mmCIF file of C-alpha atoms in Angstrom:
data_model
loop_
_atom_site.group_PDB
_atom_site.id
_atom_site.type_symbol
_atom_site.label_atom_id
_atom_site.label_comp_id
_atom_site.label_asym_id
_atom_site.label_seq_id
_atom_site.Cartn_x
_atom_site.Cartn_y
_atom_site.Cartn_z
ATOM 1 C CA MET A 1258 -39.428 27.098 31.664
ATOM 2 C CA ILE A 1259 -40.148 25.187 28.489
ATOM 3 C CA SER A 1260 -38.330 27.819 26.435
ATOM 4 C CA LEU A 1261 -35.301 27.532 28.668
ATOM 5 C CA PHE A 1262 -35.376 23.760 28.312
ATOM 6 C CA LEU A 1263 -35.582 23.970 24.506
ATOM 7 C CA ILE A 1264 -32.770 26.485 24.347
ATOM 8 C CA SER A 1265 -30.643 24.321 26.621
ATOM 9 C CA PHE A 1266 -31.412 21.255 24.527
ATOM 10 C CA LEU A 1267 -30.524 22.985 21.263
ATOM 11 C CA LEU A 1268 -27.339 24.341 22.793
ATOM 12 C CA LEU A 1269 -26.460 20.845 23.992
ATOM 13 C CA VAL A 1270 -27.076 19.420 20.503
ATOM 14 C CA VAL A 1271 -24.884 22.087 18.916
ATOM 15 C CA LEU A 1272 -22.084 21.520 21.408
ATOM 16 C CA TRP A 1273 -22.361 17.771 21.053
ATOM 17 C CA ASN A 1274 -22.201 17.971 17.235
ATOM 18 C CA LEU A 1275 -19.219 20.299 17.473
ATOM 19 C CA TYR A 1276 -17.447 17.943 19.847
ATOM 20 C CA TYR A 1277 -18.411 14.896 17.772
ATOM 21 C CA SER A 1278 -17.232 16.455 14.512
ATOM 22 C CA THR A 1279 -13.739 17.042 15.907
ATOM 23 C CA HIS A 1280 -13.331 13.839 17.911
ATOM 24 C CA TRP A 1281 -15.163 11.052 16.056
ATOM 25 C CA ASN A 1282 -12.088 10.020 14.064
ATOM 26 C CA LYS A 1283 -9.588 10.346 16.907
ATOM 27 C CA ASN A 1284 -7.834 7.028 17.614
ATOM 28 C CA LEU A 1285 -10.017 5.384 15.003
ATOM 29 C CA THR A 1286 -8.244 2.979 12.647
ATOM 30 C CA VAL A 1287 -9.269 0.756 9.777
ATOM 31 C CA ASN A 1288 -7.075 -2.051 8.481
ATOM 32 C CA LEU A 1289 -7.774 -3.994 5.304
ATOM 33 C CA ALA A 1290 -5.443 -6.903 4.597
ATOM 34 C CA PHE A 1291 -5.516 -9.933 2.335
ATOM 35 C CA CYS A 1292 -4.874 -13.041 4.411
ATOM 36 C CA GLN A 1293 -2.824 -14.639 1.613
ATOM 37 C CA ASP A 1294 0.043 -13.232 -0.408
ATOM 38 C CA PHE A 1295 -1.110 -15.217 -3.430
ATOM 39 C CA VAL A 1296 -3.649 -17.752 -4.615
ATOM 40 C CA TYR A 1297 -4.102 -19.554 -7.917
ATOM 41 C CA ALA A 1298 -6.846 -18.612 -10.347
ATOM 42 C CA GLY A 1299 -10.035 -20.459 -9.461
ATOM 43 C CA GLU A 1300 -9.297 -20.477 -5.734
ATOM 44 C CA GLN A 1301 -10.643 -18.307 -2.930
ATOM 45 C CA ALA A 1302 -8.892 -15.708 -0.811
ATOM 46 C CA GLU A 1303 -9.830 -13.908 2.392
ATOM 47 C CA LEU A 1304 -9.823 -10.202 3.140
ATOM 48 C CA THR A 1305 -9.693 -9.087 6.769
ATOM 49 C CA GLU A 1306 -11.589 -5.895 7.630
ATOM 50 C CA GLN A 1307 -10.644 -4.633 11.092
ATOM 51 C CA ILE A 1308 -12.065 -1.487 12.720
ATOM 52 C CA GLU A 1309 -10.727 -0.294 16.076
ATOM 53 C CA ASN A 1310 -12.044 2.580 18.190
ATOM 54 C CA ARG A 1311 -9.452 3.378 20.879
ATOM 55 C CA LYS A 1312 -11.348 6.061 22.773
ATOM 56 C CA ASP A 1313 -14.345 6.328 25.105
ATOM 57 C CA LEU A 1314 -16.564 8.056 22.551
ATOM 58 C CA MET A 1315 -18.920 5.561 20.926
ATOM 59 C CA LEU A 1316 -19.771 5.580 17.233
ATOM 60 C CA PRO A 1317 -23.382 4.468 16.787
ATOM 61 C CA VAL A 1318 -23.116 4.429 12.969
ATOM 62 C CA LEU A 1319 -19.839 4.072 11.072
ATOM 63 C CA GLU A 1320 -19.687 3.301 7.379
ATOM 64 C CA VAL A 1321 -16.552 1.722 5.915
ATOM 65 C CA ALA A 1322 -16.228 1.789 2.121
ATOM 66 C CA PHE A 1323 -13.540 0.706 -0.322
ATOM 67 C CA HIS A 1324 -13.227 -0.464 -3.908
ATOM 68 C CA MET A 1325 -11.065 -2.884 -5.869
ATOM 69 C CA ASP A 1326 -10.744 -4.393 -9.325
ATOM 70 C CA LYS A 1327 -14.012 -5.924 -10.469
ATOM 71 C CA LYS A 1328 -12.219 -9.136 -11.525
ATOM 72 C CA LEU A 1329 -12.276 -9.981 -7.826
ATOM 73 C CA SER A 1330 -15.754 -10.712 -6.538
ATOM 74 C CA PHE A 1331 -17.082 -11.203 -3.041
ATOM 75 C CA HIS A 1332 -18.544 -14.607 -2.285
ATOM 76 C CA ASP A 1333 -21.298 -12.850 -0.322
ATOM 77 C CA CYS A 1334 -22.650 -9.961 -2.415
ATOM 78 C CA GLU A 1335 -24.332 -8.156 0.492
ATOM 79 C CA ASN A 1336 -23.534 -4.411 0.548
ATOM 80 C CA THR A 1337 -21.664 -4.817 -2.755
ATOM 81 C CA SER A 1338 -22.107 -3.151 -6.129
ATOM 82 C CA VAL A 1339 -20.176 -3.649 -9.360
ATOM 83 C CA SER A 1340 -19.619 -1.119 -12.135
ATOM 84 C CA ASP A 1341 -16.150 0.002 -13.185
ATOM 85 C CA TYR A 1342 -14.912 -1.389 -9.839
ATOM 86 C CA THR A 1343 -16.261 -3.658 -7.138
ATOM 87 C CA TYR A 1344 -17.542 -1.374 -4.377
ATOM 88 C CA LYS A 1345 -18.038 -2.546 -0.805
ATOM 89 C CA ARG A 1346 -19.811 -0.655 1.997
ATOM 90 C CA ASP A 1347 -20.199 -2.064 5.505
ATOM 91 C CA ILE A 1348 -21.949 -0.513 8.486
ATOM 92 C CA PHE A 1349 -20.565 -0.845 12.019
ATOM 93 C CA ALA A 1350 -21.749 0.246 15.485
ATOM 94 C CA LEU A 1351 -18.729 0.737 17.726
ATOM 95 C CA LEU A 1352 -18.672 1.201 21.466
ATOM 96 C CA GLY A 1353 -15.829 2.973 23.148
ATOM 97 C CA ASN A 1354 -12.542 1.008 23.119
ATOM 98 C CA GLN A 1355 -13.879 -1.718 20.863
ATOM 99 C CA ARG A 1356 -12.422 -3.652 17.971
ATOM 100 C CA ILE A 1357 -14.444 -5.451 15.301
ATOM 101 C CA THR A 1358 -12.957 -7.860 12.781
ATOM 102 C CA ARG A 1359 -14.717 -9.349 9.794
ATOM 103 C CA ARG A 1360 -13.423 -11.867 7.270
ATOM 104 C CA LEU A 1361 -14.669 -11.493 3.715
ATOM 105 C CA THR A 1362 -14.325 -14.343 1.202
ATOM 106 C CA LEU A 1363 -13.268 -13.494 -2.345
ATOM 107 C CA ASP A 1364 -13.653 -15.570 -5.502
ATOM 108 C CA CYS A 1365 -10.430 -15.200 -7.504
ATOM 109 C CA ASN A 1366 -11.426 -16.458 -10.919
ATOM 110 C CA GLN A 1367 -9.056 -14.379 -13.036
ATOM 111 C CA ARG A 1368 -5.286 -14.108 -12.961
ATOM 112 C CA GLY A 1369 -3.976 -10.684 -11.978
ATOM 113 C CA TYR A 1370 -2.392 -8.356 -9.467
ATOM 114 C CA TYR A 1371 -4.843 -6.636 -7.137
ATOM 115 C CA GLN A 1372 -4.440 -3.775 -4.696
ATOM 116 C CA ILE A 1373 -6.607 -1.842 -2.265
ATOM 117 C CA SER A 1374 -5.034 1.552 -1.721
ATOM 118 C CA GLN A 1375 -7.825 3.622 -0.158
ATOM 119 C CA SER A 1376 -10.687 3.171 2.263
ATOM 120 C CA TYR A 1377 -13.276 5.721 3.345
ATOM 121 C CA LEU A 1378 -14.815 6.196 6.794
ATOM 122 C CA THR A 1379 -18.107 8.016 7.258
ATOM 123 C CA ALA A 1380 -19.864 8.886 10.521
ATOM 124 C CA PHE A 1381 -23.099 10.767 11.130
ATOM 125 C CA SER A 1382 -24.089 13.421 13.616
ATOM 126 C CA MET A 1383 -27.024 13.118 16.001
ATOM 127 C CA LEU A 1384 -30.254 12.518 14.061
ATOM 128 C CA HIS A 1385 -28.111 11.980 10.933
ATOM 129 C CA ARG A 1386 -28.322 15.632 9.984
ATOM 130 C CA ARG A 1387 -24.610 15.866 9.095
ATOM 131 C CA ARG A 1388 -22.041 13.427 7.858
ATOM 132 C CA PHE A 1389 -18.279 13.396 8.404
ATOM 133 C CA SER A 1390 -15.900 11.548 6.099
ATOM 134 C CA ILE A 1391 -12.194 10.905 5.888
ATOM 135 C CA GLU A 1392 -9.931 8.926 3.547
ATOM 136 C CA CYS A 1393 -7.630 6.325 5.047
ATOM 137 C CA PRO A 1394 -4.604 5.050 3.114
ATOM 138 C CA THR A 1395 -4.544 1.276 2.791
ATOM 139 C CA ASP A 1396 -1.703 -0.856 1.522
ATOM 140 C CA THR A 1397 -2.590 -4.443 0.767
ATOM 141 C CA GLU A 1398 -2.047 -6.547 -2.326
ATOM 142 C CA LEU A 1399 -2.898 -9.960 -3.695
ATOM 143 C CA TYR A 1400 -1.375 -11.912 -6.559
ATOM 144 C CA VAL A 1401 -3.659 -14.313 -8.357
ATOM 145 C CA TYR A 1402 -1.275 -16.640 -10.133
ATOM 146 C CA ALA A 1403 -2.048 -18.368 -13.411
ATOM 147 C CA ALA A 1404 -4.425 -21.320 -13.114
ATOM 148 C CA ARG A 1405 -2.873 -24.725 -12.612
ATOM 149 C CA THR A 1406 -2.777 -26.835 -15.754
ATOM 150 C CA ASN A 1407 -1.640 -30.343 -16.637
ATOM 151 C CA ILE A 1408 1.728 -30.331 -18.445
ATOM 152 C CA SER A 1409 2.501 -34.054 -18.396
ATOM 153 C CA ASP A 1410 2.470 -34.213 -22.210
ATOM 154 C CA ILE A 1411 5.014 -31.365 -22.398
ATOM 155 C CA LEU A 1412 7.245 -32.866 -19.715
ATOM 156 C CA VAL A 1413 7.560 -36.130 -21.661
ATOM 157 C CA SER A 1414 9.290 -34.314 -24.535
ATOM 158 C CA CYS A 1415 11.309 -32.050 -22.262
ATOM 159 C CA GLU A 1416 12.586 -34.826 -20.016
ATOM 160 C CA ARG A 1417 13.691 -36.986 -22.925
ATOM 161 C CA LEU A 1418 15.637 -34.172 -24.583
ATOM 162 C CA MET A 1419 17.005 -32.687 -21.367
ATOM 163 C CA GLY A 1420 18.153 -36.101 -20.193
ATOM 164 C CA ASN A 1421 20.388 -36.441 -23.233
ATOM 165 C CA ILE A 1422 21.821 -32.970 -22.707
ATOM 166 C CA GLN A 1423 22.392 -33.520 -18.988
ATOM 167 C CA CYS A 1424 24.472 -36.656 -19.635
ATOM 168 C CA ALA A 1425 26.881 -34.669 -21.781
ATOM 169 C CA LYS A 1426 27.283 -31.862 -19.259
ATOM 170 C CA ARG A 1427 28.742 -33.626 -16.248
ATOM 171 C CA LEU A 1428 32.339 -32.743 -17.010
ATOM 172 C CA TYR A 1429 33.531 -30.754 -13.990
ATOM 173 C CA GLU A 1430 32.816 -30.760 -10.287
ATOM 174 C CA ASP A 1431 31.775 -27.840 -8.130
ATOM 175 C CA PRO A 1432 33.884 -27.742 -4.910
ATOM 176 C CA PHE A 1433 31.031 -26.022 -3.068
ATOM 177 C CA ALA A 1434 28.319 -28.576 -3.973
ATOM 178 C CA PHE A 1435 29.098 -31.608 -1.777
ATOM 179 C CA SER A 1436 27.526 -34.865 -2.924
ATOM 180 C CA SER A 1437 28.909 -37.905 -1.025
ATOM 181 C CA ILE A 1438 32.009 -39.758 0.218
ATOM 182 C CA ARG A 1439 33.617 -42.718 -1.557
ATOM 183 C CA GLU A 1440 36.864 -44.691 -1.503
ATOM 184 C CA TYR A 1441 40.045 -43.098 -2.844
ATOM 185 C CA THR A 1442 41.308 -44.022 -6.311
ATOM 186 C CA ILE A 1443 44.679 -43.282 -7.851
ATOM 187 C CA THR A 1444 43.182 -40.553 -10.095
ATOM 188 C CA ASP A 1445 41.770 -38.516 -7.180
ATOM 189 C CA PRO A 1446 43.656 -35.303 -6.230
ATOM 190 C CA MET A 1447 44.983 -35.058 -2.664
ATOM 191 C CA ASN A 1448 42.843 -32.031 -1.800
ATOM 192 C CA THR A 1449 39.653 -34.123 -2.069
ATOM 193 C CA ILE A 1450 40.673 -36.556 0.706
ATOM 194 C CA ASN A 1451 38.368 -36.461 3.703
ATOM 195 C CA TRP A 1452 40.842 -37.089 6.566
ATOM 196 C CA LYS A 1453 38.203 -37.480 9.261
ATOM 197 C CA ALA A 1454 36.339 -40.141 7.300
ATOM 198 C CA SER A 1455 39.630 -41.819 6.435
ATOM 199 C CA ALA A 1456 40.645 -42.004 10.107
ATOM 200 C CA ARG A 1457 37.225 -43.386 11.021
ATOM 201 C CA THR A 1458 37.248 -46.157 8.377
ATOM 202 C CA GLY A 1459 40.961 -46.900 8.250
ATOM 203 C CA GLU A 1460 41.008 -46.350 4.466
ATOM 204 C CA LEU A 1461 41.476 -43.264 2.358
ATOM 205 C CA MET A 1462 38.118 -41.654 1.562
ATOM 206 C CA VAL A 1463 37.448 -38.706 -0.755
ATOM 207 C CA ASN A 1464 34.642 -36.168 -1.117
ATOM 208 C CA THR A 1465 32.625 -36.127 -4.332
ATOM 209 C CA PHE A 1466 30.802 -33.124 -5.658
ATOM 210 C CA GLU A 1467 27.945 -32.328 -7.986
ATOM 211 C CA SER A 1468 28.494 -31.192 -11.553
ATOM 212 C CA THR A 1469 29.503 -27.574 -11.833
ATOM 213 C CA LEU A 1470 27.031 -27.198 -14.739
ATOM 214 C CA SER A 1471 23.392 -27.279 -13.675
ATOM 215 C CA GLN A 1472 20.590 -27.533 -16.223
ATOM 216 C CA LYS A 1473 19.198 -24.168 -17.252
ATOM 217 C CA VAL A 1474 15.832 -23.638 -18.896
ATOM 218 C CA MET A 1475 14.683 -20.533 -20.752
ATOM 219 C CA LEU A 1476 10.984 -20.032 -21.462
ATOM 220 C CA TYR A 1477 9.923 -17.794 -24.360
ATOM 221 C CA LEU A 1478 6.287 -16.744 -23.991
ATOM 222 C CA ASP A 1479 4.307 -15.176 -26.833
ATOM 223 C CA LEU A 1480 1.290 -13.071 -25.761
ATOM 224 C CA GLU A 1481 0.654 -11.436 -29.126
ATOM 225 C CA ASP A 1482 -3.066 -11.522 -30.017
ATOM 226 C CA ARG A 1483 -3.641 -8.846 -32.628
ATOM 227 C CA GLY A 1484 -6.022 -10.574 -35.002
ATOM 228 C CA ILE A 1485 -9.653 -9.644 -35.541
ATOM 229 C CA LEU A 1486 -10.691 -12.676 -33.532
ATOM 230 C CA LYS A 1487 -9.272 -12.646 -30.010
ATOM 231 C CA TYR A 1488 -8.158 -15.888 -28.374
ATOM 232 C CA GLU A 1489 -7.888 -14.877 -24.746
ATOM 233 C CA HIS A 1490 -8.330 -18.474 -23.606
ATOM 234 C CA LEU A 1491 -5.225 -19.450 -25.588
ATOM 235 C CA ILE A 1492 -3.263 -16.588 -24.065
ATOM 236 C CA GLU A 1493 -4.313 -17.679 -20.575
ATOM 237 C CA GLU A 1494 -3.413 -21.277 -21.328
ATOM 238 C CA SER A 1495 0.018 -20.165 -22.594
ATOM 239 C CA ILE A 1496 0.631 -18.265 -19.353
ATOM 240 C CA SER A 1497 -0.543 -21.231 -17.278
ATOM 241 C CA ILE A 1498 1.806 -23.555 -19.173
ATOM 242 C CA ALA A 1499 4.771 -21.229 -18.582
ATOM 243 C CA ALA A 1500 3.987 -20.987 -14.865
ATOM 244 C CA ALA A 1501 3.545 -24.752 -14.506
ATOM 245 C CA LEU A 1502 6.832 -25.464 -16.286
ATOM 246 C CA ALA A 1503 8.673 -22.966 -14.094
ATOM 247 C CA ARG A 1504 7.255 -24.575 -10.941
ATOM 248 C CA LYS A 1505 8.154 -28.075 -12.084
ATOM 249 C CA PHE A 1506 11.716 -27.319 -13.198
ATOM 250 C CA ILE A 1507 12.620 -25.174 -10.188
ATOM 251 C CA SER A 1508 11.254 -27.847 -7.849
ATOM 252 C CA ARG A 1509 13.786 -30.192 -9.460
ATOM 253 C CA GLY A 1510 16.658 -27.850 -8.698
ATOM 254 C CA MET A 1511 16.999 -26.388 -12.191
ATOM 255 C CA GLU A 1512 17.605 -22.762 -13.099
ATOM 256 C CA VAL A 1513 14.730 -21.142 -14.978
ATOM 257 C CA GLY A 1514 14.380 -17.833 -16.786
ATOM 258 C CA ILE A 1515 11.620 -16.330 -18.889
ATOM 259 C CA CYS A 1516 11.341 -13.892 -21.772
ATOM 260 C CA ILE A 1517 7.941 -12.369 -22.631
ATOM 261 C CA ASN A 1518 7.102 -10.109 -25.540
ATOM 262 C CA VAL A 1519 5.258 -7.659 -23.270
ATOM 263 C CA ASP A 1520 7.056 -4.516 -22.118
ATOM 264 C CA GLY A 1521 10.455 -6.183 -22.605
ATOM 265 C CA ASN A 1522 10.000 -8.450 -19.591
ATOM 266 C CA ILE A 1523 13.052 -10.680 -19.208
ATOM 267 C CA ILE A 1524 14.214 -12.668 -16.191
ATOM 268 C CA GLU A 1525 17.510 -14.483 -16.542
ATOM 269 C CA PRO A 1526 17.847 -18.133 -15.488
ATOM 270 C CA ALA A 1527 18.272 -18.783 -11.764
ATOM 271 C CA GLY A 1528 17.025 -21.292 -9.235
ATOM 272 C CA GLY A 1529 15.286 -21.230 -5.883
ATOM 273 C CA LYS A 1530 11.952 -20.104 -4.479
ATOM 274 C CA ARG A 1531 12.801 -16.441 -4.981
ATOM 275 C CA ARG A 1532 13.173 -16.947 -8.727
ATOM 276 C CA LEU A 1533 9.904 -18.881 -8.897
ATOM 277 C CA THR A 1534 8.147 -16.044 -7.071
ATOM 278 C CA ASP A 1535 9.611 -13.518 -9.512
ATOM 279 C CA ILE A 1536 8.345 -15.512 -12.491
ATOM 280 C CA GLU A 1537 4.875 -16.178 -11.126
ATOM 281 C CA GLN A 1538 4.394 -12.550 -10.084
ATOM 282 C CA LEU A 1539 5.489 -11.376 -13.510
ATOM 283 C CA LEU A 1540 3.076 -13.791 -15.185
ATOM 284 C CA ALA A 1541 0.261 -12.642 -12.893
ATOM 285 C CA LYS A 1542 0.755 -9.049 -14.039
ATOM 286 C CA CYS A 1543 1.120 -9.764 -17.764
ATOM 287 C CA ASN A 1544 -1.613 -8.453 -20.026
ATOM 288 C CA SER A 1545 -1.815 -9.038 -23.764
ATOM 289 C CA SER A 1546 -3.309 -5.558 -24.150
ATOM 290 C CA ASP A 1547 -0.083 -3.970 -22.850
ATOM 291 C CA SER A 1548 2.830 -2.948 -25.039
ATOM 292 C CA VAL A 1549 3.369 -6.140 -27.042
ATOM 293 C CA ILE A 1550 6.188 -6.535 -29.536
ATOM 294 C CA PRO A 1551 6.056 -9.198 -32.261
ATOM 295 C CA PHE A 1552 7.511 -12.510 -31.177
ATOM 296 C CA THR A 1553 9.666 -12.554 -34.299
ATOM 297 C CA THR A 1554 11.213 -9.257 -33.193
ATOM 298 C CA LEU A 1555 11.778 -10.595 -29.696
ATOM 299 C CA LEU A 1556 13.788 -13.536 -31.029
ATOM 300 C CA LYS A 1557 16.005 -11.187 -33.039
ATOM 301 C CA LEU A 1558 17.082 -9.108 -30.027
ATOM 302 C CA PRO A 1559 20.830 -9.315 -29.322
ATOM 303 C CA PHE A 1560 20.697 -12.077 -26.733
ATOM 304 C CA CYS A 1561 20.495 -14.912 -29.231
ATOM 305 C CA PRO A 1562 22.637 -17.803 -27.862
ATOM 306 C CA GLN A 1563 24.584 -18.084 -31.113
ATOM 307 C CA GLU A 1564 26.105 -14.616 -30.601
ATOM 308 C CA ASN A 1565 27.951 -12.595 -27.998
ATOM 309 C CA PHE A 1566 25.397 -10.262 -26.557
ATOM 310 C CA SER A 1567 24.645 -7.772 -23.819
ATOM 311 C CA TYR A 1568 21.020 -6.866 -23.209
ATOM 312 C CA THR A 1569 19.798 -4.589 -20.446
ATOM 313 C CA SER A 1570 16.193 -4.500 -19.307
ATOM 314 C CA ARG A 1571 15.190 -5.156 -15.757
ATOM 315 C CA ASN A 1572 17.981 -7.753 -15.728
ATOM 316 C CA VAL A 1573 21.424 -7.813 -17.337
ATOM 317 C CA PHE A 1574 22.506 -10.649 -19.626
ATOM 318 C CA THR A 1575 26.166 -11.480 -20.177
ATOM 319 C CA SER A 1576 27.567 -13.401 -23.086
ATOM 320 C CA ASP A 1577 27.394 -16.663 -21.121
ATOM 321 C CA THR A 1578 23.908 -16.266 -19.635
ATOM 322 C CA LEU A 1579 22.133 -18.422 -22.209
ATOM 323 C CA LYS A 1580 24.995 -20.804 -22.899
ATOM 324 C CA ASP A 1581 24.004 -24.464 -22.523
ATOM 325 C CA VAL A 1582 20.362 -23.519 -21.994
ATOM 326 C CA PHE A 1583 17.386 -25.676 -22.893
ATOM 327 C CA HIS A 1584 14.880 -23.517 -24.783
ATOM 328 C CA ILE A 1585 11.089 -23.866 -24.596
ATOM 329 C CA PHE A 1586 8.872 -21.704 -26.807
ATOM 330 C CA ILE A 1587 5.188 -21.180 -26.011
ATOM 331 C CA SER A 1588 3.315 -19.524 -28.850
ATOM 332 C CA LYS A 1589 -0.099 -19.991 -30.412
ATOM 333 C CA ASN A 1590 0.914 -18.005 -33.521
ATOM 334 C CA ALA A 1591 2.376 -20.942 -35.409
ATOM 335 C CA ILE A 1592 2.395 -19.633 -38.965
ATOM 336 C CA GLN A 1593 3.786 -16.193 -38.084
ATOM 337 C CA ASN A 1594 6.542 -17.438 -35.780
ATOM 338 C CA GLN A 1595 7.731 -20.726 -37.294
ATOM 339 C CA THR A 1596 10.574 -19.294 -39.349
ATOM 340 C CA ALA A 1597 11.855 -17.063 -36.529
ATOM 341 C CA ILE A 1598 11.831 -19.894 -33.981
ATOM 342 C CA GLU A 1599 13.613 -22.295 -36.342
ATOM 343 C CA GLN A 1600 16.270 -19.676 -37.101
ATOM 344 C CA PHE A 1601 16.721 -18.975 -33.400
ATOM 345 C CA VAL A 1602 17.243 -22.659 -32.600
ATOM 346 C CA GLY A 1603 19.410 -23.256 -35.676
ATOM 347 C CA ASN A 1604 21.631 -26.314 -35.383
ATOM 348 C CA GLN A 1605 22.139 -25.936 -31.643
ATOM 349 C CA GLN A 1606 20.841 -28.391 -29.051
ATOM 350 C CA PRO A 1607 17.176 -29.489 -29.396
ATOM 351 C CA ALA A 1608 14.334 -27.268 -28.222
ATOM 352 C CA VAL A 1609 10.590 -27.651 -27.582
ATOM 353 C CA TRP A 1610 7.772 -25.554 -29.043
ATOM 354 C CA VAL A 1611 4.374 -25.706 -27.319
ATOM 355 C CA ILE A 1612 1.485 -24.612 -29.561
ATOM 356 C CA PRO A 1613 -1.906 -24.044 -27.888
ATOM 357 C CA TYR A 1614 -4.708 -24.008 -30.471
ATOM 358 C CA ALA A 1615 -8.469 -23.602 -30.279
ATOM 359 C CA ARG A 1616 -10.681 -26.669 -30.178
ATOM 360 C CA GLY A 1617 -12.165 -27.416 -33.578
ATOM 361 C CA GLU A 1618 -9.289 -25.793 -35.458
ATOM 362 C CA SER A 1619 -6.396 -27.550 -37.148
ATOM 363 C CA CYS A 1620 -2.716 -27.207 -36.284
ATOM 364 C CA ASP A 1621 -0.956 -28.717 -39.262
ATOM 365 C CA ILE A 1622 2.659 -27.679 -38.956
ATOM 366 C CA ALA A 1623 5.943 -29.551 -39.363
ATOM 367 C CA THR A 1624 9.391 -28.446 -38.297
ATOM 368 C CA SER A 1625 12.948 -29.722 -38.321
ATOM 369 C CA ASP A 1626 13.939 -32.647 -36.125
ATOM 370 C CA ASN A 1627 15.814 -30.230 -33.885
ATOM 371 C CA LEU A 1628 12.569 -28.497 -32.864
ATOM 372 C CA HIS A 1629 10.089 -30.774 -31.117
ATOM 373 C CA LEU A 1630 6.412 -29.764 -31.254
ATOM 374 C CA VAL A 1631 3.855 -30.274 -28.513
ATOM 375 C CA LYS A 1632 0.356 -29.347 -29.681
ATOM 376 C CA ARG A 1633 -2.205 -28.458 -27.016
ATOM 377 C CA GLU A 1634 -5.908 -28.283 -27.930
ATOM 378 C CA VAL A 1635 -7.691 -25.783 -25.691
ATOM 379 C CA GLY A 1636 -11.454 -25.413 -25.357
ATOM 380 C CA ALA A 1637 -13.008 -21.954 -24.974
ATOM 381 C CA SER A 1638 -13.723 -21.034 -21.344
#
């Protein structure tokens, strides 16, 4: 009798393990998703970890594992290890037809672009004698934008110079950019008369429009850092300055573009939230260890505003793309780049050069009156 019981029990265990091994992952899903599309460096983000078991079979022990770039760190380090990546393993006990959701807080201290592309599910047989694992594709991403930085000192120079340029540009009106209604004068063309407003007021009224030329700004960002001593904090400050300037100018309705000496990254001037997103995402991905070309070479490419040019990268420039553009250079390499920047600016409209330099070092440099310097002392992080 006992032998029959033992045989029956062993047979039951074998059948159960066979059934469990083929059904444990049926209707079992894992979903990892960042709650934000982007955050700024120094802020926190949230990662949602959702496990759903849509079947009657319970899972007494289920391990969920994934890894991501170690520049992202979990606020709570439980079940976490860090080596070449940050590894996370969580244990769940799932009943039949149950969903469990956890929110994990992340400290985003470094700018970058982060993805989680794979997760791994592991279950165990009765008495933990066997383990069953599968890989689950995951598609979630997070942009950590450059840290916010104060640019009030840079804006003072930019606003003064740009104000002078803007006054000289209001020559023509854009018929699609309505501004206001005013009384008719003898110099107004007939096609600008607003007949409805005229009937309502009893006097001829005309539509006025904004200038057809909007202010354009082009940022030139130098990420070259090839000396024996590395100045990563200056590179990060340069990126933060470029991002802050783009945010400020686009918020004022200006068109902004950027040119970076990493992998030929060029975005032509345009306005709107979409352009700001393009710039900030590009800056989040930039790495000074990537394919960097000398800044002096970048300024000699055939899109110099003094020439007719046609340059194709990820965007296409026409001969008028950089016409009437206000130029801002951001480069810590003052001695190497001074001549190239001055030649690029030439005798055209004024430009601004922002020079981040390390605290305790000197930045004794003088340029022509046409190139306005803004020196930014940056302490090591």
